[in-house]
XYZ file of C-alpha atoms in Angstrom:
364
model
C 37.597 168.359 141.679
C 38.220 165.425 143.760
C 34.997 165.628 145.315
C 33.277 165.403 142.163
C 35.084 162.585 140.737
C 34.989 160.594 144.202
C 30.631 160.781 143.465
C 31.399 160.106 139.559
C 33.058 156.328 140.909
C 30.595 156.462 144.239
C 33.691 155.801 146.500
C 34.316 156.886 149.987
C 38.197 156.626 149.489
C 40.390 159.697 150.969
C 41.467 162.202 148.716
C 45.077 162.517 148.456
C 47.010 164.683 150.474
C 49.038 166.562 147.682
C 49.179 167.566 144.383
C 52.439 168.567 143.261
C 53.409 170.591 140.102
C 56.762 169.581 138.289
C 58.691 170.698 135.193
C 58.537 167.035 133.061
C 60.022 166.546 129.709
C 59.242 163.938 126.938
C 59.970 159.897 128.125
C 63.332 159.354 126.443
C 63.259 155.913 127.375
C 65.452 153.278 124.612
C 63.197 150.525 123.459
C 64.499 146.875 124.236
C 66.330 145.452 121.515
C 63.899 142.741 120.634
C 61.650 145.890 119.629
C 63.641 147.550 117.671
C 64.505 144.804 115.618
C 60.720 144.707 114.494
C 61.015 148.425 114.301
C 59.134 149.532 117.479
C 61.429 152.745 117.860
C 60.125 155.746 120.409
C 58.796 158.467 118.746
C 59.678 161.107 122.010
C 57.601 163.941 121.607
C 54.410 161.784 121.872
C 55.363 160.368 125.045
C 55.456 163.669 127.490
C 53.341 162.947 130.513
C 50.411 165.472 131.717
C 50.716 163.632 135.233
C 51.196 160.459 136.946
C 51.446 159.297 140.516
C 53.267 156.047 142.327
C 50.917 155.613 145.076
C 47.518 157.440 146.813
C 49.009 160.644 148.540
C 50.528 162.498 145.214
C 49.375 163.626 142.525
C 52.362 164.972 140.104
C 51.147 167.561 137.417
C 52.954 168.445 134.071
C 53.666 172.743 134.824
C 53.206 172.690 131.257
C 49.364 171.937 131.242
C 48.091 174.167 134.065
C 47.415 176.898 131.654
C 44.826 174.595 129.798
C 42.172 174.885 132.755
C 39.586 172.479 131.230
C 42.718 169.807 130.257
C 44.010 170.356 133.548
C 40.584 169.477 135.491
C 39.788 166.613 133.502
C 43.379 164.865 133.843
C 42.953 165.559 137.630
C 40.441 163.215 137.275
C 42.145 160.348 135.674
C 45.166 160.956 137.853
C 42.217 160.830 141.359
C 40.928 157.675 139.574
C 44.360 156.060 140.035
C 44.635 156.871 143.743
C 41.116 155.334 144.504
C 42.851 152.122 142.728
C 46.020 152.449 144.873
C 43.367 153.264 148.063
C 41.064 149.810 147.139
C 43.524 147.653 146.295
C 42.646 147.317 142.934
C 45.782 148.037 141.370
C 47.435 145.031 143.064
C 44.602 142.284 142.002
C 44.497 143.295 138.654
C 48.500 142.384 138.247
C 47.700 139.219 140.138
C 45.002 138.393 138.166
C 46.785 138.753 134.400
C 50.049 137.417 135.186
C 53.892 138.490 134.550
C 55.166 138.566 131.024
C 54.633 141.718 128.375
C 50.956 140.556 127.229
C 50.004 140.088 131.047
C 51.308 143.120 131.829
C 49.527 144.867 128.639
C 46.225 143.437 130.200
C 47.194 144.677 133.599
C 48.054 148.084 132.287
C 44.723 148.618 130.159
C 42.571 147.921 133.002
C 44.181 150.607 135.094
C 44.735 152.982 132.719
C 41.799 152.075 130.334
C 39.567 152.133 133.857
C 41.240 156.031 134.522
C 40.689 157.410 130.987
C 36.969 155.949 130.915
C 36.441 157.813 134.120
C 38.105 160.689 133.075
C 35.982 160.726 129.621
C 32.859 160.091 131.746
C 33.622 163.353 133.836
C 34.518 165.650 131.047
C 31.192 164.581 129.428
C 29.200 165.579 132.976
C 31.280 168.674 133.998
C 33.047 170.067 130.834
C 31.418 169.609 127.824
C 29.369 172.317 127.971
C 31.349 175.094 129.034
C 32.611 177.541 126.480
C 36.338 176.149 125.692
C 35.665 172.075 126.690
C 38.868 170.965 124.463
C 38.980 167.866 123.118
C 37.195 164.666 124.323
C 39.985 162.622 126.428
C 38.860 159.478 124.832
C 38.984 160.742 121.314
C 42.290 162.358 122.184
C 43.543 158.898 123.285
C 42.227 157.257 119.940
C 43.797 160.241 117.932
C 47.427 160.123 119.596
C 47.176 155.634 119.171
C 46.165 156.595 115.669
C 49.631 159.441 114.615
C 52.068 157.550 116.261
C 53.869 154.348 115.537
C 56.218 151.739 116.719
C 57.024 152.074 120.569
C 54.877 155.093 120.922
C 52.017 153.977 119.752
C 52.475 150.481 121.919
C 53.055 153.061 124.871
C 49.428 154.631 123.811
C 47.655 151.185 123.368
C 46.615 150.544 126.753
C 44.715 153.614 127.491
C 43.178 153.227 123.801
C 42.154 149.851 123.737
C 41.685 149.865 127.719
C 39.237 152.880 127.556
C 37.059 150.854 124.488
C 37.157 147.457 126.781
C 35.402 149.754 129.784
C 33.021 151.424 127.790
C 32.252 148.146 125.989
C 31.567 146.538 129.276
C 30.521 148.908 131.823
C 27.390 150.852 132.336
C 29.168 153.213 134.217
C 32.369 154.537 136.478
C 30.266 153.145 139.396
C 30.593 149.360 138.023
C 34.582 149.840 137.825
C 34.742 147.581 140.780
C 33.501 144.552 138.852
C 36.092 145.153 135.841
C 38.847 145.034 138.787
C 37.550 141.935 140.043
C 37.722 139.891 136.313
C 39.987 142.085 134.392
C 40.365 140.838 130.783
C 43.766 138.305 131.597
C 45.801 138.942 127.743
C 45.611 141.675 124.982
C 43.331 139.454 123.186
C 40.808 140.202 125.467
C 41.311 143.785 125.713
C 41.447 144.022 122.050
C 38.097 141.992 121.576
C 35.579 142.491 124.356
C 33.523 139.392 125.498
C 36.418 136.845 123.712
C 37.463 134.647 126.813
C 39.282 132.514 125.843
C 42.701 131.427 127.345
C 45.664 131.306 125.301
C 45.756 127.663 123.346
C 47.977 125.448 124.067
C 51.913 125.987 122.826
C 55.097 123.330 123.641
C 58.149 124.638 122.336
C 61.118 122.305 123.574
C 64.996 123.298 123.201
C 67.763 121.437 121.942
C 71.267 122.781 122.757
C 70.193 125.725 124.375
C 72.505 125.409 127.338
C 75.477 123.629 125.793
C 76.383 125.361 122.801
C 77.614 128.518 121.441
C 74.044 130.128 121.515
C 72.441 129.587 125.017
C 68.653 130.623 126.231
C 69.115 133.574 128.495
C 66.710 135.251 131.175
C 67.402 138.815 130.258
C 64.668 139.274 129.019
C 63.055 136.266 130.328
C 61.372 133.542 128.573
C 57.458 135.224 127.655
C 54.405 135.357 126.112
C 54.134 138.928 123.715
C 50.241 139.199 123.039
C 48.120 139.826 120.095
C 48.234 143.735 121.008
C 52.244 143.758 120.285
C 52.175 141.817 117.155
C 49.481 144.409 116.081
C 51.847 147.011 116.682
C 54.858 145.561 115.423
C 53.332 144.567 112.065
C 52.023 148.611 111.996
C 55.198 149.663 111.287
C 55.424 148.862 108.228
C 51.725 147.588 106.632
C 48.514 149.610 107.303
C 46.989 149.382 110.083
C 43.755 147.220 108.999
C 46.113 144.384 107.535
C 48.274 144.383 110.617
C 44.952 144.029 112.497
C 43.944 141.070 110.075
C 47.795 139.565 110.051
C 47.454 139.787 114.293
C 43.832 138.449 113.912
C 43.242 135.134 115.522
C 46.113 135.203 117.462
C 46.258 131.919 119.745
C 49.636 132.100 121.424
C 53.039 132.766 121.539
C 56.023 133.157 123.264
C 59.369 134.749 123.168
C 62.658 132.974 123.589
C 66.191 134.922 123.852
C 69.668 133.318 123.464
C 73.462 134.761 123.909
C 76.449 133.719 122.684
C 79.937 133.968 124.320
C 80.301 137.717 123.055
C 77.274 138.306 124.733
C 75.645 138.756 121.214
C 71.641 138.167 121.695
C 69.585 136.736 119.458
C 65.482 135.717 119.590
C 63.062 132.857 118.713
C 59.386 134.213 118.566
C 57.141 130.979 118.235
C 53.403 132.201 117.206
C 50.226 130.084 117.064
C 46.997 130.943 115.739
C 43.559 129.838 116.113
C 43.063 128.115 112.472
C 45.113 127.721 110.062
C 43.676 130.142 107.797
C 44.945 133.174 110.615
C 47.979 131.505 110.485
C 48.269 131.542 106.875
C 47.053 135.463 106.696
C 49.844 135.988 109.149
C 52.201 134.308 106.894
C 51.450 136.380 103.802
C 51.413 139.807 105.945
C 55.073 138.968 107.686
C 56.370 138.597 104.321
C 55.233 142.037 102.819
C 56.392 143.371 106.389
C 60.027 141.823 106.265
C 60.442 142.894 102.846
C 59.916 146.576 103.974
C 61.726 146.608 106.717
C 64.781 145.008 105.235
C 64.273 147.082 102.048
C 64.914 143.746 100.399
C 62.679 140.400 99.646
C 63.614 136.743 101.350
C 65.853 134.072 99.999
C 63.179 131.666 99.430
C 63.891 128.128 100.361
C 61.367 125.955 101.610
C 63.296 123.453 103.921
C 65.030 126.011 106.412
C 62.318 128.919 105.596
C 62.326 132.226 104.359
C 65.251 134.916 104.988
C 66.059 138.203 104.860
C 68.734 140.381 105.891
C 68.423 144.031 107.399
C 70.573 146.754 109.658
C 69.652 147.913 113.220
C 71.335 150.038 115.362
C 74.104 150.237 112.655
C 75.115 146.366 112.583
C 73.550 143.648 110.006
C 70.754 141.688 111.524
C 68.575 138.570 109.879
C 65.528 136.960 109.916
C 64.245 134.201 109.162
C 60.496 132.758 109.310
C 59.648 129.009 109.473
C 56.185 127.232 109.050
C 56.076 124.133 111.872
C 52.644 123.236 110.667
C 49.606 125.130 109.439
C 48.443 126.758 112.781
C 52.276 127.204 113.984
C 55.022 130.083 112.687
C 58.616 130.675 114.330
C 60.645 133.918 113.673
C 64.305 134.065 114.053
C 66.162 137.382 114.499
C 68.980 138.597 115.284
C 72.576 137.764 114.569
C 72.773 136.250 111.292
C 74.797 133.535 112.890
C 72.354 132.721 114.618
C 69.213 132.966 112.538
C 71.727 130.947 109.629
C 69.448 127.674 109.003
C 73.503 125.710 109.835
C 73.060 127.366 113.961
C 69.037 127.541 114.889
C 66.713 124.413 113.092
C 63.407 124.720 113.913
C 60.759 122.023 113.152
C 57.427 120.443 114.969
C 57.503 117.240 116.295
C 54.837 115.678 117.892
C 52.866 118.671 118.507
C 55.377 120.846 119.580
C 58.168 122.931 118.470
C 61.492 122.226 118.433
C 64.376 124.334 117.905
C 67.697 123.165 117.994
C 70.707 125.352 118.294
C 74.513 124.544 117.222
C 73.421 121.495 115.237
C 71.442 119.972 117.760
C 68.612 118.802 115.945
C 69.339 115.138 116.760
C 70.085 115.592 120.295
């Protein structure tokens, strides 16, 4: 099998030395807690992984599949694809290429896995279609599993989805993978939209009181940009998936700012910009229809400190609130509901930026 996907990507790499059967069970990984608060919650018995490996020599194999000969072959050569990637180097430029932060790391990830499953669709088509019990198509498997799962699951599946439609989009063939590792698509914008190439647009958010007062910016998680493909997901939780495509649509920028208090309470500040003001406003309209679902409750309505609404996750009472800074330009609090309380956290744009001020430091 190796053989045959080694001519598929016309590489001289080494096979690896192993591969290695083990008894797996479904990823019970927790979400963070900025996800769950938009309801990206893990969905476990979509997550079970057929195999994986951590570097060229292994190949680990789910005992579970091996009795699926034509699934087995096929993810074989996915899993052969990623040790020609550890073998080239590839792996490592694509992650220096897109960057830290979630949405670099969503780029990252659906060039390496969207690179594996296109070469792994590309051999099933050549050397298992045709035989009497093929099973299913890996890519439309990969569409199908994106398309019955939600929330954290179905941000888990993303990559390989929307990775697997960038390479096929682009490539005329495993043999030009190469080229995709050299200029991988740098956000989930670009995954999302093939040929779109442009950079994020520029965002200034400036803090007031953040290291002074009772709510503080903390690194854990670290100041970041999210990505077009999360607030996609996020949004999917609760609208249909065509308006949470529209609501994400023209995504510009964003990033993701977390605060603690003394208790060690966290809270977030997710500053979003958008192309025109007409995504922007889209955006506006879809958040509101999203918050009212999730909360099970509509806002408080009051123009001057924005919209808010108040929910329960993880058993405690949470809030929201969502603030217009100007009409490409939306911030949403959540969290604590001392925190997102318009009397803590004011957020306004000045000068082409965004301020928020915590602990009444609006003047500072």
């Amino acid at each position: 099998m190796y053989d045959r996907t080694q001519r598929l990507l016309g590489t001289a790499a080494p096979r690896p030395e192993a591969v290695q059967l083990l008894n797996t069970t479904a990823n019970t990984t927790r979400p963070p807690e900025f996800q769950r608060l938009l309801g990206l919650e893990r969905n476990v018995s979509e997550v079970e992984a057929a195999a994986f490996v951590v570097g060229p020599r292994t190949v680990y194999l789910n005992r579970n599949v091996t009795d699926r000969p034509a699934f087995t072959e096929h993810v074989l050569a996915h899993e052969f694809t990623h040790t020609v990637q550890f073998r080239t180097g590839a792996i490592g430029r694509v992650q220096a290429a897109t960057g830290p932060g979630p949405d670099g790391e969503f780029a990252s990830t659906a060039v390496i896995e969207g690179a594996a499953t296109y070469a792994q669709d590309r051999y099933w088509r050549t050397h298992i279609a045709n035989r009497t019990a093929p099973g299913e198509r890996p890519s439309r498997a990969v569409a199908a599993s994106y398309r019955a799962s939600e929330g954290a699951a179905r941000y888990s599946f993303a990559p390989y989805r929307f990775g697997y439609r960038y390479a096929n989009a682009t490539l005329s063939g495993p043999r030009a993978l190469p080229s995709l590792y050299r200029d991988p698509p740098r956000t989930s914008e670009q995954v999302l939209h093939p040929g779109v190439e442009d950079p994020p647009v520029p965002l200034r958010v400036e803090l007031r009181g953040a290291r002074t007062g009772t709510w503080q910016e903390t690194f854990a998680p670290r100041r970041g940009r999210l990505g077009e493909a999360f607030l996609r997901v996020a949004l999917a939780t609760e609208l249909d998936d065509e308006r949470a495509a529209r609501a994400a649509g023209g995504w510009g920028n964003d990033t993701r700012i977390a605060f603690n208090d003394e208790s060690g309470a966290r809270s977030y500040a997710w500053v979003v910009r958008f192309d025109a003001a007409a995504n922007a406003s889209t955006f506006d309209e879809a958040v509101g229809t999203y918050l009212d679902r999730r909360t099970g409750s509509g806002p408080l309505v009051d123009d001057r400190p924005g919209r808010r609404w108040s929910g329960t996750v993880d058993d405690r009472r949470v809030a929201y609130r969502l603030v217009r800074t100007d009409d490409r330009t939306a911030v949403l609090l959540l969290g604590e509901p001392g925190f997102v309380d318009a009397g803590t956290t004011t957020v306004r744009g000045e000068d082409g930026r965004v301020v928020i001020a915590t602990d009444g430091a609006e003047n500072g």
